[in-house]
Short mmCIF file of C-alpha atoms in Angstrom, two decimals:
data_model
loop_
_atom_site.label_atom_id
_atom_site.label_comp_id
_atom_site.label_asym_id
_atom_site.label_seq_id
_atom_site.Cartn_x
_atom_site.Cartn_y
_atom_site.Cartn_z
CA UNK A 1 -26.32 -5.35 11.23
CA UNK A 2 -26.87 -7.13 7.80
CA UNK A 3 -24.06 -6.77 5.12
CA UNK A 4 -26.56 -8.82 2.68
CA UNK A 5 -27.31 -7.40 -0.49
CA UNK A 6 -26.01 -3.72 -1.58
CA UNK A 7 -27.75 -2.56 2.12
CA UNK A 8 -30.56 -0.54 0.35
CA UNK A 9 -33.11 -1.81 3.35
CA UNK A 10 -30.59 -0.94 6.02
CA UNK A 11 -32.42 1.22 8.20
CA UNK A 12 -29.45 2.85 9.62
CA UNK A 13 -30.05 6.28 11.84
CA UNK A 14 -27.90 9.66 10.53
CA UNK A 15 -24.28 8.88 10.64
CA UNK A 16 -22.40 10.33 13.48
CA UNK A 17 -18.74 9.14 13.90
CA UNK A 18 -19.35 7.55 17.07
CA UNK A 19 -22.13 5.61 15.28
CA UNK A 20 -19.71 4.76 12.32
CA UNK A 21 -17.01 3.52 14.45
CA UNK A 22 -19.34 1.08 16.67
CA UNK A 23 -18.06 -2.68 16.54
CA UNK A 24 -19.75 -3.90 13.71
CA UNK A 25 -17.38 -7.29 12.42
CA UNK A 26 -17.32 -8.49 9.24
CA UNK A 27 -16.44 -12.28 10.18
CA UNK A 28 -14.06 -12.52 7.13
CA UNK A 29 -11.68 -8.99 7.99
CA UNK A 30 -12.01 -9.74 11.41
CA UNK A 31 -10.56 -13.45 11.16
CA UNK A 32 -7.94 -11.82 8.68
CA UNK A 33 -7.00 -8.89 11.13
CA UNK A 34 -6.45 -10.78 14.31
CA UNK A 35 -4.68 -13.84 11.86
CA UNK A 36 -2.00 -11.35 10.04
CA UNK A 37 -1.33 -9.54 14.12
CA UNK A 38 -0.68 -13.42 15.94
CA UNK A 39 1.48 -14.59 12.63
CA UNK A 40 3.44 -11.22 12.67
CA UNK A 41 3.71 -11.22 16.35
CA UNK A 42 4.77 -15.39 16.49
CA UNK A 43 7.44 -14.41 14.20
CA UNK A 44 8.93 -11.65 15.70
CA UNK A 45 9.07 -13.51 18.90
CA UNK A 46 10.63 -16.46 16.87
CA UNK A 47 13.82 -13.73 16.40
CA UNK A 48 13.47 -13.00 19.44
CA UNK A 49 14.25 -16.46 21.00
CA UNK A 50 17.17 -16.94 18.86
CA UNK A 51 18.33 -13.66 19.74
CA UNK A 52 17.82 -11.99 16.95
CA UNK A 53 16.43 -8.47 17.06
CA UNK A 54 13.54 -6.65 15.02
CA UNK A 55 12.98 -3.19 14.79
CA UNK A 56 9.89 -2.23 16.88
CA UNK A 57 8.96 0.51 14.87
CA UNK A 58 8.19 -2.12 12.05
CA UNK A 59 5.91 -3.69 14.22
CA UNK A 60 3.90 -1.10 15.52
CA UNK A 61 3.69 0.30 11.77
CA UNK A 62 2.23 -3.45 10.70
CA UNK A 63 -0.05 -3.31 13.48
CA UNK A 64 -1.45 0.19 12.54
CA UNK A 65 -1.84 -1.03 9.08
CA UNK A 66 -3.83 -3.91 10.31
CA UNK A 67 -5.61 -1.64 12.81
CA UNK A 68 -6.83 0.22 10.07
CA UNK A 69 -8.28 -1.85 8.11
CA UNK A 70 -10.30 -3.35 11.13
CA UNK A 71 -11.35 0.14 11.51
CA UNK A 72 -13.15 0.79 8.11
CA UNK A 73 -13.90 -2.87 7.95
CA UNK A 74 -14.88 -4.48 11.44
CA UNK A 75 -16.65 -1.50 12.71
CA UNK A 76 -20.34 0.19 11.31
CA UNK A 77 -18.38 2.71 8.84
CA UNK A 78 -18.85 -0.99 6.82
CA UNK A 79 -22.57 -0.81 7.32
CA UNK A 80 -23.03 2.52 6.47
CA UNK A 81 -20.22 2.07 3.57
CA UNK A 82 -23.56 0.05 2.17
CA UNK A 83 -25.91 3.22 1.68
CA UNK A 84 -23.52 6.33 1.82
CA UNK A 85 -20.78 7.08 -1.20
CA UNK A 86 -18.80 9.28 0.69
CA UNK A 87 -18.56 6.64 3.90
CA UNK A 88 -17.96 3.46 1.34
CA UNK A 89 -15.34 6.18 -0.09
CA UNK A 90 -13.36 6.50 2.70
CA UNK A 91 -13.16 2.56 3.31
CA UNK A 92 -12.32 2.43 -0.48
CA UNK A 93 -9.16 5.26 0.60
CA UNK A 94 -7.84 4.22 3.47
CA UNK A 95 -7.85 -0.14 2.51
CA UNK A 96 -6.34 0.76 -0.72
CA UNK A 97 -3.57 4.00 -0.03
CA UNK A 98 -3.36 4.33 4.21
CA UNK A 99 -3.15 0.56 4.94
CA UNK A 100 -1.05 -0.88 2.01
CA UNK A 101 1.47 1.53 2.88
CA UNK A 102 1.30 1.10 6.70
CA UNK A 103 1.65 -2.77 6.59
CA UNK A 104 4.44 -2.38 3.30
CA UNK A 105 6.35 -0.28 6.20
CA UNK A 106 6.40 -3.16 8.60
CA UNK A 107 8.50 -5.00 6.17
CA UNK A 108 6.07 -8.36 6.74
CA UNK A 109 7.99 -10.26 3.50
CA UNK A 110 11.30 -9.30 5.04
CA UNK A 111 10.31 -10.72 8.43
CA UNK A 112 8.99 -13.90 7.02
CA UNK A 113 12.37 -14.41 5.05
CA UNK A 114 13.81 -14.16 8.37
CA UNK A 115 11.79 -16.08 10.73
CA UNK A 116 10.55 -19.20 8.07
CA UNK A 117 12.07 -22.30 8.74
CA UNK A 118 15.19 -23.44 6.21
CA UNK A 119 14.72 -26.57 4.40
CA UNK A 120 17.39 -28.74 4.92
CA UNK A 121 20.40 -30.27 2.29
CA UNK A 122 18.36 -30.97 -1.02
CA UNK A 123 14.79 -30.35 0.38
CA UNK A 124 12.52 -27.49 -0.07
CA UNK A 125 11.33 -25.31 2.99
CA UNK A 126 8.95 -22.56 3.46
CA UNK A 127 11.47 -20.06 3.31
CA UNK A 128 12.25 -21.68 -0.19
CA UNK A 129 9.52 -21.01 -1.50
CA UNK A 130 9.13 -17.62 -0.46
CA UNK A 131 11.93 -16.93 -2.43
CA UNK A 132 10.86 -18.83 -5.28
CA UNK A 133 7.39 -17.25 -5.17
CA UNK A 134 9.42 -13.58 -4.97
CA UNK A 135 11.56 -13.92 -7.97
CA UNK A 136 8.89 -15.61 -9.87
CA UNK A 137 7.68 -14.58 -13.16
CA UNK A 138 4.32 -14.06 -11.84
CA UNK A 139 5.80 -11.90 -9.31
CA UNK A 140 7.93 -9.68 -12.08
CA UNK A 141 4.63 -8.96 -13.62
CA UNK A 142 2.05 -7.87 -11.44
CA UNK A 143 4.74 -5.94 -9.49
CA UNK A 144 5.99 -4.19 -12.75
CA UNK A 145 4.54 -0.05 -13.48
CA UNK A 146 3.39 -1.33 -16.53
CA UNK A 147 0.87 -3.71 -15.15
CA UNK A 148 0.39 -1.28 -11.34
CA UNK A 149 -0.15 1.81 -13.24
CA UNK A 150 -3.21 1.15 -15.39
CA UNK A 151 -4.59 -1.60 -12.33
CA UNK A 152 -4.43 1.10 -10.25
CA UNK A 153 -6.39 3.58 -12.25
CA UNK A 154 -9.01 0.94 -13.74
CA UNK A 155 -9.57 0.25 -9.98
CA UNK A 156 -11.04 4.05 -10.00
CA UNK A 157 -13.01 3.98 -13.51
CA UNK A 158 -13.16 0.94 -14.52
CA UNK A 159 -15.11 0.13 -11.55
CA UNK A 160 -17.29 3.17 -10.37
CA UNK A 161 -18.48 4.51 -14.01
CA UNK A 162 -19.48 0.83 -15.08
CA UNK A 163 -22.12 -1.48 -13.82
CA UNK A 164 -19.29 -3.77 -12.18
CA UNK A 165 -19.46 -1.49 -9.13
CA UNK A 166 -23.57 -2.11 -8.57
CA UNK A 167 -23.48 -5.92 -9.63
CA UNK A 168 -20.56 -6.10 -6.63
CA UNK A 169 -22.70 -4.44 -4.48
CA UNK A 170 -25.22 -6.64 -4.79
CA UNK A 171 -24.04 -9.46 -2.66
CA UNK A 172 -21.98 -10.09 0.58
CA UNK A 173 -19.22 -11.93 -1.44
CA UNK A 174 -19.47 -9.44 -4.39
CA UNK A 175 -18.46 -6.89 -1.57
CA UNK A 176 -16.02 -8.62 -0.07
CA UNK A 177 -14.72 -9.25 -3.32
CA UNK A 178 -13.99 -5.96 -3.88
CA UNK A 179 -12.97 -4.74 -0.84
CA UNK A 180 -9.73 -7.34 -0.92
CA UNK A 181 -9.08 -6.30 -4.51
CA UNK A 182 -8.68 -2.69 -3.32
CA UNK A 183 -6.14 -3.96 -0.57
CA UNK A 184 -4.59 -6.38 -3.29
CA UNK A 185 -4.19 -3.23 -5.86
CA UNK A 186 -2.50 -0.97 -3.04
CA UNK A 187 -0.20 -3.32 -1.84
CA UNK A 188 1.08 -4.03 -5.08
CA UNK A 189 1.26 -0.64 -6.54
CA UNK A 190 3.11 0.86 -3.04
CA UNK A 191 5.60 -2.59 -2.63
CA UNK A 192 7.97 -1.28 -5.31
CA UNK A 193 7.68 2.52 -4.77
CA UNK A 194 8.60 1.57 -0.98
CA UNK A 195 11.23 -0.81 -1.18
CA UNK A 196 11.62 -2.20 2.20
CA UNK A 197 10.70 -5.85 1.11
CA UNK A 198 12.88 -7.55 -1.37
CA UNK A 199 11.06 -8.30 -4.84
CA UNK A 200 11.52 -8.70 -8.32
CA UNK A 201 10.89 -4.90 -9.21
CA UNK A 202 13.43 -2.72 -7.59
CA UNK A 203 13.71 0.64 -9.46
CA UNK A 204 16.43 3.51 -8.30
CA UNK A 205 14.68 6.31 -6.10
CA UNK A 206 13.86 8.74 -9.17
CA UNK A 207 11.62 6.51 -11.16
CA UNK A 208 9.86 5.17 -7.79
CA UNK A 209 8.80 8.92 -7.64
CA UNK A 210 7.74 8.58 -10.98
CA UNK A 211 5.66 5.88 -10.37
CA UNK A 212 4.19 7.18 -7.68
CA UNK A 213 3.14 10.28 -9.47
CA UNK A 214 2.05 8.57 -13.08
CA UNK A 215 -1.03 7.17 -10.85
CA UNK A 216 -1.83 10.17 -8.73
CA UNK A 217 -3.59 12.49 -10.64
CA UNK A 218 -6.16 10.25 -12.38
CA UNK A 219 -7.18 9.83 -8.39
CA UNK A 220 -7.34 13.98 -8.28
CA UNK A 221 -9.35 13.61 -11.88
CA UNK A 222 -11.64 11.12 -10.07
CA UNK A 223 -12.88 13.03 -7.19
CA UNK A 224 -13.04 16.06 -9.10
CA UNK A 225 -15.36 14.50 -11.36
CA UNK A 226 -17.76 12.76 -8.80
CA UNK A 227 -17.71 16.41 -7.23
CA UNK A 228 -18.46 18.36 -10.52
CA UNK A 229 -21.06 15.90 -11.57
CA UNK A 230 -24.81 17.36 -11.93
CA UNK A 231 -26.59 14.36 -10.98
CA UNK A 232 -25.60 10.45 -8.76
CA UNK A 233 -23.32 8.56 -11.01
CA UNK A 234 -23.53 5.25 -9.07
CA UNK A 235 -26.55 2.88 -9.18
CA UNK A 236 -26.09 1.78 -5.50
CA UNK A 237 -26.12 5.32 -4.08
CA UNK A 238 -28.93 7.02 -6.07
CA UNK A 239 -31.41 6.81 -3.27
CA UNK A 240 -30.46 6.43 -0.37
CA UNK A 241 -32.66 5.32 2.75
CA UNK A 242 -34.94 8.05 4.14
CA UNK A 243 -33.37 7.98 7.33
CA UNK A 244 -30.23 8.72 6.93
CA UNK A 245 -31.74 12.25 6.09
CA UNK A 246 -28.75 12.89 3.51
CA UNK A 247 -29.22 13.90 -0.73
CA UNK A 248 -27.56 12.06 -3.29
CA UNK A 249 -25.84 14.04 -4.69
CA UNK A 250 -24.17 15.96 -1.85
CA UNK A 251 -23.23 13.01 -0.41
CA UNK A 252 -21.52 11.95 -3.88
CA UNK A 253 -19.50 15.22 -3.79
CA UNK A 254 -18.51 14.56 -0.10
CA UNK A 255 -16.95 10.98 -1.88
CA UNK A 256 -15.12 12.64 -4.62
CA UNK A 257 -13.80 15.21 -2.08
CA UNK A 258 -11.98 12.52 -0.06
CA UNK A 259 -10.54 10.75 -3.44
CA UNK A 260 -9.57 14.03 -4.42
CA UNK A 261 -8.01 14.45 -1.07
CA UNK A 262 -6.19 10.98 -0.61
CA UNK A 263 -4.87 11.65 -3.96
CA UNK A 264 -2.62 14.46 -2.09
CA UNK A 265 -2.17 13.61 1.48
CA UNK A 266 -0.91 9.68 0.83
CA UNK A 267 1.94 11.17 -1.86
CA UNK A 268 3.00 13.54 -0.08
CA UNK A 269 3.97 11.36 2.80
CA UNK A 270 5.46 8.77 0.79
CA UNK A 271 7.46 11.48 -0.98
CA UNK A 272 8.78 12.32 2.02
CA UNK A 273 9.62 8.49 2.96
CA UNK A 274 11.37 8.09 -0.87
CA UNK A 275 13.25 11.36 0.18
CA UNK A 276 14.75 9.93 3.48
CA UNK A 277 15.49 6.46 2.36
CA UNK A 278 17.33 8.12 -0.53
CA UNK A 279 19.63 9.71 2.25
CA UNK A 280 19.72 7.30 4.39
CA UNK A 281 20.87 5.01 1.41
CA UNK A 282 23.68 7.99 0.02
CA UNK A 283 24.62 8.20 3.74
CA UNK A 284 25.53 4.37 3.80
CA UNK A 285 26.93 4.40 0.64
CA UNK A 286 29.36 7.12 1.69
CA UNK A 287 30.22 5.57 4.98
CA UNK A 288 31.35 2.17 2.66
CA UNK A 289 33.49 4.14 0.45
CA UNK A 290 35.31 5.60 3.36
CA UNK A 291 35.77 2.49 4.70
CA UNK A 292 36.87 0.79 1.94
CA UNK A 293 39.22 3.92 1.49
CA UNK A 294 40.55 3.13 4.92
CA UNK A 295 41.37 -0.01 3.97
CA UNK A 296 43.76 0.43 1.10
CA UNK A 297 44.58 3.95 1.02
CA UNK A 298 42.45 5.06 -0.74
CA UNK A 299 43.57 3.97 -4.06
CA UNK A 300 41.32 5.48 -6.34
CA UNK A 301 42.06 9.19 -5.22
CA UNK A 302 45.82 8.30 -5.65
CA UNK A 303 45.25 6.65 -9.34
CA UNK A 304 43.24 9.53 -10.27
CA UNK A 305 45.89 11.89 -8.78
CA UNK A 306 48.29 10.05 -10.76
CA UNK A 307 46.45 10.41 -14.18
CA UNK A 308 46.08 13.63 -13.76
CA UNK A 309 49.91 14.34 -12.85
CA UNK A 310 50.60 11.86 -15.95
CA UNK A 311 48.76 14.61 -18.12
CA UNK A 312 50.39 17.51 -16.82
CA UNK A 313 53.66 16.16 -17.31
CA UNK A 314 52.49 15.68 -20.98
CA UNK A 315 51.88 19.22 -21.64
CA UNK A 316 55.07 20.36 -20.34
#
């Protein structure tokens, strides 16, 4: 089918999700997909021959996140993304809030750190500059609430209730365009709040809640606008072809009811991931103190005991 244009002449037949999920490749996702599976799979078998393990979990949660975005992108949901708000709406979800957070979860940067080549006594490798690229200044920024936050949400309004969105839409590379920038903006708004990767912006587990939550409801806001609103609010979707056999402005609710609903569903789970690596981490953090209490008697409990007895004996 032809991703040309904003897909107004798309004669496309009503959408059925076995229709929507026929192989339909965009050439640049697909090259990316298949490129991002053989580099993550080359260098987890590069640990593997220097017997190194890697946790497979990570890898099958990379490949989902991959996996994903071939689905909204290498299949016809991208063709009938083109002349339906509520399809391109669930692309828009799942490449900028399901994906980001199912490759962040594979721990790609942390794997790469591992598997790059060192550079030898005064030279500069690729693993080099990794690191240098990670504890950039660049990096510090556009991984920093201050600059996610408001991304984030201008990604939402700044783009649909503007004629940005339509002038996008007009063009293959316009679409593509945006489509990456909705990856780019998820990826890093979730890499801090995660915190599997190393980077410059590591906040403690309460304020990565708080991030997570300061963009959140301007999503809920969103949808609930696009599904309150009397009449089409994007250019693109005001008519859309006769065959689809769908109205405007049902199918605009439809859209805002799946922002509103990824606003929910995607917190809630990485709640629930903040909540068990916030364990996990106490747990380890306990098991080193009693460690290091094994090793020399635990002399903090015995100073303390002894403070306290040097008090007492004050009193008497």
């Amino acid at each position: 089918m032809d991703h040309s244009g904003h897909g107004m002449d798309m004669d496309l037949p009503p959408f059925t999700l076995g229709r929507g999920l026929a192989f339909s490749a965009d050439p640049f996702f697909l090259i990316g997909c298949v490129a991002a599976l053989v580099l993550y799979g080359y260098a987890v078998a590069r640990l593997r021959r220097r017997g190194d393990a890697w946790p497979v979990h990570r890898t099958v949660l990379f490949a989902l996140g991959v996996l994903s975005i071939a689905l909204v992108m290498c299949t016809a949901l991208n063709d009938y993304g083109m002349v339906m708000f509520s399809v391109h709406m669930v692309q828009h979800m799942v490449i900028s809030m399901l994906s980001p957070l199912l490759l962040l979860l594979g721990a790609p940067v942390t794997l790469a750190l591992r598997a790059l080549p060192v550079g030898g006594r005064g030279r500069t490798g690729p693993r080099e500059l990794l690191l240098k690229l990670l504890h950039s200044h660049y990096m510090r920024i556009i991984t920093h609430p201050v600059f996610t936050i408001p991304l984030f949400i201008a990604s939402l309004y700044g783009l649909y209730f503007t004629p940005l969105f339509d002038w996008l839409m007009g063009s293959t590379a316009g679409h593509l365009a945006m489509m990456v920038h909705f990856l780019a903006v998820g990826l890093v708004f979730f890499w801090p709040i995660m915190g599997v990767d190393p980077g410059p912006h590591r906040p403690g587990y309460v304020m990565r809640m708080l991030e997570l939550f300061a963009g959140m409801p301007f999503h809920a806001f969103f949808g609930i606008a696009l599904m309150m609103a009397s009449q089409p609010m994007v250019g693109t979707y005001m008519n859309p072809p006769s065959s689809l056999g769908i109205d405007a402005l049902s199918d605009q609710s439809a859209a805002g009811g799946i922002a509103w609903a990824f606003s929910e569903i995607p917190s809630v789970l990485v709640l629930i991931a903040l909540v068990f690596q916030w364990y996990r981490s106490e747990q380890r953090t306990a098991r080193r103190s009693d460690r290091a209490a094994d090793r020399d008697g635990d002399k903090e409990l015995n100073a303390y005991n002894a403070y306290l007895a040097s008090l007492q004996a004050r009193g008497q």
